[in-house]
Short mmCIF file of C-alpha atoms (C1' of nucleotides) and ligand atoms in Angstrom, two decimals:
data_model
loop_
_atom_site.label_atom_id
_atom_site.label_comp_id
_atom_site.label_asym_id
_atom_site.label_seq_id
_atom_site.Cartn_x
_atom_site.Cartn_y
_atom_site.Cartn_z
CA MET A 219 -4.49 15.98 -20.09
CA ALA A 220 -7.31 16.70 -22.55
CA PHE A 221 -9.02 13.49 -21.49
CA LEU A 222 -8.81 14.40 -17.81
CA ALA A 223 -10.09 17.91 -18.47
CA GLU A 224 -13.22 16.49 -20.14
CA HIS A 225 -13.94 13.57 -17.83
CA HIS A 226 -14.60 14.33 -14.20
CA SER A 227 -14.89 10.70 -13.16
CA HIS A 228 -11.50 10.43 -11.40
CA PRO A 229 -10.27 7.63 -13.67
CA THR A 230 -7.41 5.30 -12.86
CA ALA A 231 -4.29 5.18 -15.03
CA ALA A 232 -5.55 1.95 -16.58
CA GLU A 233 -8.93 3.52 -17.39
CA ILE A 234 -7.26 6.50 -19.05
CA PHE A 235 -4.99 4.20 -21.04
CA HIS A 236 -7.91 2.14 -22.33
CA ALA A 237 -10.06 5.15 -23.07
CA LEU A 238 -7.32 6.80 -25.12
CA ASN A 239 -6.67 3.72 -27.23
CA ARG A 240 -10.17 2.33 -27.53
CA ASN A 241 -11.76 1.51 -30.88
CA GLY A 242 -10.49 1.83 -34.44
CA GLY A 243 -7.93 4.59 -34.88
CA ALA A 244 -4.20 4.49 -34.46
CA PRO A 245 -3.01 3.94 -30.89
CA ARG A 246 -2.63 7.22 -29.05
CA SER A 247 -0.50 6.36 -26.05
CA SER A 248 1.25 3.31 -24.65
CA ARG A 249 0.88 2.23 -21.08
CA ALA A 250 4.33 3.50 -20.15
CA THR A 251 3.62 6.89 -21.72
CA THR A 252 0.29 7.14 -19.94
CA TYR A 253 2.00 6.57 -16.59
CA ASN A 254 4.90 8.87 -17.50
CA ASN A 255 2.60 11.70 -18.51
CA LEU A 256 0.48 11.32 -15.40
CA ARG A 257 3.60 11.44 -13.23
CA ASP A 258 4.81 14.58 -14.97
CA LEU A 259 1.43 16.30 -14.85
CA VAL A 260 1.18 15.58 -11.13
CA GLN A 261 4.68 16.94 -10.52
CA ALA A 262 3.82 20.04 -12.52
CA GLY A 263 0.77 20.55 -10.29
CA LEU A 264 -1.73 20.33 -13.14
CA VAL A 265 -3.22 17.02 -12.07
CA ARG A 266 -4.12 15.74 -8.63
CA GLU A 267 -3.55 12.12 -7.61
CA VAL A 268 -5.94 10.58 -5.12
CA ALA A 269 -4.73 7.50 -3.26
CA VAL A 270 -7.57 5.20 -2.26
CA GLU A 271 -6.63 2.44 0.15
CA GLY A 272 -6.50 -0.95 -1.51
CA ARG A 273 -7.32 0.36 -4.98
CA ALA A 274 -5.49 1.93 -7.90
CA ALA A 275 -4.71 5.65 -7.71
CA ARG A 276 -7.22 7.99 -9.30
CA PHE A 277 -6.55 11.20 -11.18
CA ASP A 278 -8.25 14.53 -11.35
CA ALA A 279 -7.50 17.59 -13.50
CA ARG A 280 -7.11 20.39 -10.99
CA GLY A 281 -9.92 22.68 -12.01
CA MET A 282 -11.86 24.55 -9.37
CA ARG A 283 -10.79 23.71 -5.83
CA HIS A 284 -12.94 21.05 -4.25
CA HIS A 285 -13.05 18.37 -1.60
CA HIS A 286 -13.55 14.66 -2.13
CA PHE A 287 -16.03 12.06 -0.99
CA ILE A 288 -14.90 8.43 -1.20
CA CYS A 289 -17.45 5.64 -1.00
CA ASP A 290 -16.67 2.91 1.53
CA ARG A 291 -18.36 0.31 -0.63
CA CYS A 292 -17.64 1.02 -4.30
CA GLY A 293 -14.54 3.19 -3.87
CA ASN A 294 -15.88 5.90 -6.18
CA VAL A 295 -14.39 9.34 -5.73
CA GLU A 296 -16.85 12.21 -6.01
CA ASP A 297 -16.36 15.96 -5.86
CA LEU A 298 -17.80 18.11 -3.09
CA GLN A 299 -18.09 21.86 -3.26
CA TRP A 300 -15.07 23.67 -1.84
CA PHE A 301 -15.15 25.39 1.53
CA SER A 302 -12.21 26.70 3.45
CA VAL A 303 -10.53 24.61 6.11
CA PRO A 304 -8.88 25.93 9.29
CA ARG A 305 -5.10 25.52 9.46
CA PRO A 306 -3.29 23.82 12.30
CA GLY A 307 -1.84 26.17 14.91
CA LEU A 308 1.74 27.27 14.50
CA LYS A 309 2.74 25.46 17.67
CA SER A 310 1.30 22.19 16.42
CA LEU A 311 2.94 22.67 13.02
CA GLY A 312 6.49 23.04 14.38
CA ASN A 313 8.90 23.89 11.60
CA ARG A 314 7.20 21.83 8.99
CA VAL A 315 6.57 23.64 5.69
CA LEU A 316 2.89 23.48 4.79
CA ARG A 317 2.03 23.28 1.10
CA GLU A 318 -1.59 22.23 0.88
CA CYS A 319 -4.36 20.43 2.63
CA GLU A 320 -6.75 17.77 1.49
CA LEU A 321 -10.10 17.04 3.06
CA ILE A 322 -11.67 13.66 2.39
CA PHE A 323 -15.12 12.60 3.48
CA ARG A 324 -16.06 8.96 3.67
CA GLY A 325 -19.30 7.04 3.79
CA LEU A 326 -21.74 5.67 1.23
CA CYS A 327 -22.29 7.32 -2.14
CA SER A 328 -25.92 7.89 -3.05
CA ARG A 329 -26.10 4.78 -5.21
CA CYS A 330 -24.61 2.50 -2.53
CA ALA A 331 -26.70 4.12 0.19
CA SER A 332 -29.97 3.36 -1.61
CA GLN A 333 -28.90 -0.21 -2.43
CA ARG A 334 -28.02 -0.75 1.22
CA ALA A 335 -31.36 0.65 2.36
CA ARG A 336 -33.28 -1.66 0.02
CA ARG A 337 -31.49 -4.80 1.21
CA GLN A 338 -31.67 -4.10 4.95
CA PRO A 339 -35.08 -2.48 5.38
CA GLY A 340 -35.07 -3.11 9.16
CA LYS A 341 -31.70 -1.58 9.99
CA LYS A 342 -31.87 2.06 11.05
CA MET B 383 -2.56 -4.51 17.95
CA ALA B 384 -0.22 -4.25 20.94
CA PHE B 385 2.59 -3.25 18.63
CA LEU B 386 0.52 -0.50 17.02
CA ALA B 387 -0.62 0.79 20.40
CA GLU B 388 2.98 1.22 21.52
CA HIS B 389 4.52 2.57 18.33
CA HIS B 390 3.14 5.80 16.94
CA SER B 391 5.29 5.75 13.83
CA HIS B 392 2.54 4.75 11.35
CA PRO B 393 4.34 1.58 10.24
CA THR B 394 3.63 -0.29 7.03
CA ALA B 395 2.40 -3.88 7.09
CA ALA B 396 5.90 -5.04 6.14
CA GLU B 397 7.45 -3.03 8.98
CA ILE B 398 5.02 -4.50 11.50
CA PHE B 399 5.72 -7.99 10.21
CA HIS B 400 9.47 -7.56 10.56
CA ALA B 401 9.25 -5.91 13.95
CA LEU B 402 7.11 -8.73 15.35
CA ASN B 403 9.45 -11.47 14.16
CA ARG B 404 12.78 -9.74 14.66
CA ASN B 405 15.62 -11.34 16.66
CA GLY B 406 15.91 -14.68 18.40
CA GLY B 407 12.56 -15.87 19.76
CA ALA B 408 9.95 -18.03 18.11
CA PRO B 409 8.19 -16.39 15.15
CA ARG B 410 5.14 -14.45 16.28
CA SER B 411 3.17 -13.91 13.10
CA SER B 412 3.47 -14.82 9.45
CA ARG B 413 3.10 -12.29 6.69
CA ALA B 414 -0.38 -13.56 5.79
CA THR B 415 -1.51 -13.33 9.40
CA THR B 416 -0.12 -9.84 9.74
CA TYR B 417 -2.13 -8.71 6.73
CA ASN B 418 -5.22 -10.62 7.87
CA ASN B 419 -5.12 -9.12 11.34
CA LEU B 420 -4.62 -5.61 10.00
CA ARG B 421 -7.58 -6.05 7.68
CA ASP B 422 -9.78 -7.25 10.52
CA LEU B 423 -8.64 -4.50 12.90
CA VAL B 424 -9.39 -1.86 10.27
CA GLN B 425 -12.84 -3.35 9.62
CA ALA B 426 -13.50 -3.40 13.35
CA GLY B 427 -12.63 0.29 13.50
CA LEU B 428 -9.75 -0.18 15.94
CA VAL B 429 -7.03 0.69 13.47
CA ARG B 430 -6.84 3.40 10.83
CA GLU B 431 -5.29 2.80 7.43
CA VAL B 432 -3.60 5.71 5.69
CA ALA B 433 -3.09 5.42 1.93
CA VAL B 434 -0.08 7.36 0.72
CA GLU B 435 0.20 7.75 -3.05
CA GLY B 436 2.90 5.57 -4.52
CA ARG B 437 3.87 3.98 -1.22
CA ALA B 438 2.68 1.12 0.97
CA ALA B 439 -0.30 1.76 3.24
CA ARG B 440 0.47 2.85 6.79
CA PHE B 441 -1.37 1.92 9.97
CA ASP B 442 -2.31 3.79 13.08
CA ALA B 443 -3.99 2.58 16.28
CA ARG B 444 -6.99 4.86 16.69
CA GLY B 445 -6.17 6.60 19.93
CA MET B 446 -7.05 10.23 20.38
CA ARG B 447 -8.52 11.87 17.29
CA HIS B 448 -5.92 13.67 15.23
CA HIS B 449 -5.08 14.90 11.76
CA HIS B 450 -2.17 13.84 9.60
CA PHE B 451 0.76 15.55 7.95
CA ILE B 452 2.42 13.68 5.07
CA CYS B 453 5.87 14.71 3.88
CA ASP B 454 6.18 15.27 0.13
CA ARG B 455 9.78 14.11 0.17
CA CYS B 456 10.17 11.23 2.61
CA GLY B 457 6.52 10.14 2.78
CA ASN B 458 6.52 10.06 6.58
CA VAL B 459 3.13 10.37 8.23
CA GLU B 460 3.03 12.52 11.37
CA ASP B 461 0.24 13.34 13.77
CA LEU B 462 -1.19 16.83 14.17
CA GLN B 463 -3.34 17.92 17.06
CA TRP B 464 -7.06 17.47 16.42
CA PHE B 465 -9.35 20.39 15.65
CA SER B 466 -12.87 20.22 14.37
CA VAL B 467 -13.63 20.48 10.67
CA PRO B 468 -16.72 22.03 9.13
CA ARG B 469 -19.05 19.62 7.34
CA PRO B 470 -20.21 20.02 3.77
CA GLY B 471 -23.64 21.61 3.38
CA LEU B 472 -26.64 19.31 3.11
CA LYS B 473 -27.28 20.44 -0.46
CA SER B 474 -23.74 19.58 -1.51
CA LEU B 475 -23.93 16.22 0.29
CA GLY B 476 -27.04 15.03 -1.55
CA ASN B 477 -28.22 11.71 -0.18
CA ARG B 478 -24.80 10.37 0.55
CA VAL B 479 -24.35 8.92 4.03
CA LEU B 480 -21.45 10.58 5.81
CA ARG B 481 -19.40 8.43 8.18
CA GLU B 482 -16.21 10.34 8.88
CA CYS B 483 -13.81 12.88 7.54
CA GLU B 484 -10.08 12.89 7.20
CA LEU B 485 -7.92 15.97 6.94
CA ILE B 486 -4.43 15.57 5.50
CA PHE B 487 -1.83 18.30 5.34
CA ARG B 488 1.10 18.04 2.97
CA GLY B 489 4.47 19.71 2.67
CA LEU B 490 7.91 19.08 4.12
CA CYS B 491 8.46 17.48 7.51
CA SER B 492 10.86 19.33 9.76
CA ARG B 493 13.77 17.07 8.90
CA CYS B 494 13.28 17.38 5.13
CA ALA B 495 12.64 21.12 5.40
CA SER B 496 15.97 21.74 7.12
CA GLN B 497 17.86 19.49 4.68
CA ARG B 498 16.31 21.37 1.79
CA ALA B 499 17.24 24.73 3.33
CA ARG B 500 20.87 23.68 3.76
CA ARG B 501 21.25 22.54 0.16
CA GLN B 502 19.59 25.53 -1.50
CA PRO B 503 20.71 28.45 0.64
CA GLY B 504 19.77 31.01 -2.05
CA LYS B 505 16.19 29.85 -2.61
CA LYS B 506 13.65 31.66 -0.48
"C1'" DC C 1262 18.95 14.20 -46.13
"C1'" DA C 1263 22.06 13.66 -41.98
"C1'" DC C 1264 22.53 13.94 -37.57
"C1'" DA C 1265 21.52 15.02 -32.52
"C1'" DT C 1266 18.15 15.02 -29.22
"C1'" DA C 1267 13.67 13.96 -27.26
"C1'" DT C 1268 9.80 10.94 -26.80
"C1'" DT C 1269 7.57 6.69 -26.98
"C1'" DT C 1270 7.22 1.83 -26.56
"C1'" DG C 1271 6.80 -3.31 -25.30
"C1'" DG C 1272 8.07 -6.13 -22.17
"C1'" DA C 1273 10.58 -7.36 -18.06
"C1'" DA C 1274 11.03 -6.22 -13.25
"C1'" DT C 1275 9.44 -4.71 -8.76
"C1'" DA C 1276 6.34 -3.96 -4.95
"C1'" DA C 1277 2.24 -4.45 -2.30
"C1'" DA C 1278 -1.34 -7.16 -1.12
"C1'" DT C 1279 -4.36 -11.16 -1.61
"C1'" DC C 1280 -5.48 -16.05 -2.27
"C1'" DT C 1281 -5.22 -20.88 -1.36
"C1'" DA C 1282 -4.71 -25.33 0.17
"C1'" DA C 1283 -2.31 -27.57 3.66
"C1'" DA C 1284 -0.63 -27.52 8.44
"C1'" DT C 1285 -1.21 -26.52 13.00
"C1'" DG C 1286 -3.57 -25.31 17.31
"C1'" DC C 1287 -7.32 -25.72 20.56
"C1'" DG C 1288 -11.61 -26.87 23.24
"C1'" DG C 1289 -14.80 -30.31 24.47
"C1'" DC C 1290 -15.77 -34.80 25.51
"C1'" DA C 1291 -15.34 -39.91 26.23
"C1'" DT D 484 -5.27 -39.07 27.88
"C1'" DG D 485 -6.67 -39.53 23.08
"C1'" DC D 486 -9.71 -38.33 19.49
"C1'" DC D 487 -12.52 -35.20 16.82
"C1'" DG D 488 -14.31 -30.89 14.70
"C1'" DC D 489 -13.52 -26.19 14.10
"C1'" DA D 490 -10.67 -22.03 13.98
"C1'" DT D 491 -6.33 -19.97 13.03
"C1'" DT D 492 -2.02 -19.72 10.89
"C1'" DT D 493 1.22 -20.46 7.35
"C1'" DA D 494 4.33 -20.70 3.04
"C1'" DG D 495 4.21 -19.97 -1.27
"C1'" DA D 496 1.98 -18.88 -5.52
"C1'" DT D 497 -0.82 -15.34 -7.67
"C1'" DT D 498 -2.69 -10.95 -8.78
"C1'" DT D 499 -2.53 -6.11 -9.39
"C1'" DA D 500 -0.51 -1.61 -9.83
"C1'" DT D 501 3.32 0.68 -11.13
"C1'" DT D 502 8.10 1.50 -12.57
"C1'" DC D 503 12.22 0.46 -15.15
"C1'" DC D 504 14.87 -0.12 -19.26
"C1'" DA D 505 16.98 -0.52 -23.54
"C1'" DA D 506 15.53 -0.33 -28.23
"C1'" DA D 507 12.69 2.03 -31.61
"C1'" DT D 508 10.78 6.00 -33.34
"C1'" DA D 509 9.82 10.79 -33.87
"C1'" DT D 510 11.27 15.54 -34.30
"C1'" DG D 511 13.92 19.53 -35.26
"C1'" DT D 512 17.89 21.97 -37.48
"C1'" DG D 513 20.88 23.17 -41.00
MN1 LIG E 571 -12.03 15.65 -7.84
MN1 LIG E 572 -1.77 9.03 13.18
ZN1 LIG E 573 -20.64 3.68 -3.64
ZN1 LIG E 574 10.25 14.35 5.22
#
DNA sequence: CACATATTTGGAATAAATCTAAATGCGGCA
DNA sequence: TGCCGCATTTAGATTTATTCCAAATATGTG
């Protein structure tokens, strides 16, 4: 939890596991414990899990509300400033019970966008 | 593609594979081909892939624009009527290149909501 | 310390998806 | 029709992410 609170990079479970146990000191957390803790933190609502198609899940300490931008090319997850989102109409919602909504934008992150521009100077 | 166009149930790759090859007739598509075709259809923009945390990806022929509702309990993906979504401000977007946005609502689908209500009659 | 309970752990097991090399299908042409 | 080159499909092995499990360890209480 402390690691997630300090690192806003949306790490995967494997990245968190390696970061916790990297270099010298005594091991801090096994792989199973890392996964167990992440599961529990998500269930408790303290951590958000972001599923990215084809890649490992990424995790995010729920600080200030925000939206996400996911890069088509590198898969990075970046934070976008929060703004409120309209709810679906009651008719369209039926008797579902709404808990939250998640807004994800997709495209090229700034790094991938500039790389792409350099390689294909002709393409608009 | 024909199967996806006719079935709006957001099937997984495995479900599509089994449905295509079910019962008597000659096999229609191997598992590898099913995955290959889905990958190509997604790249071509004809099919949408929905990543659900912890579960297999689900697929959706891109017909009319719509949003998605994902059930916390059973993981089902259901369609919600489309409505337009505000974009992030230019400042917040930086020099990312925006391609599309995806709005996902979460909670309990109507079936799971009524089951839940029956089992916990006291809980509000 | 002695004991009960809770947490952690390494490694095996599962699940989804991808890779690969071989098999099969298909169109054009003699 | 028979042969060839190219494209597609296939079965099975492989990889990757995650969960499961039973044993080991830690922790608290008197
Ligand atoms: Mn975030
Ligand atoms: Mn849909
Ligand atoms: Zn990128
Ligand atoms: Zn449900």
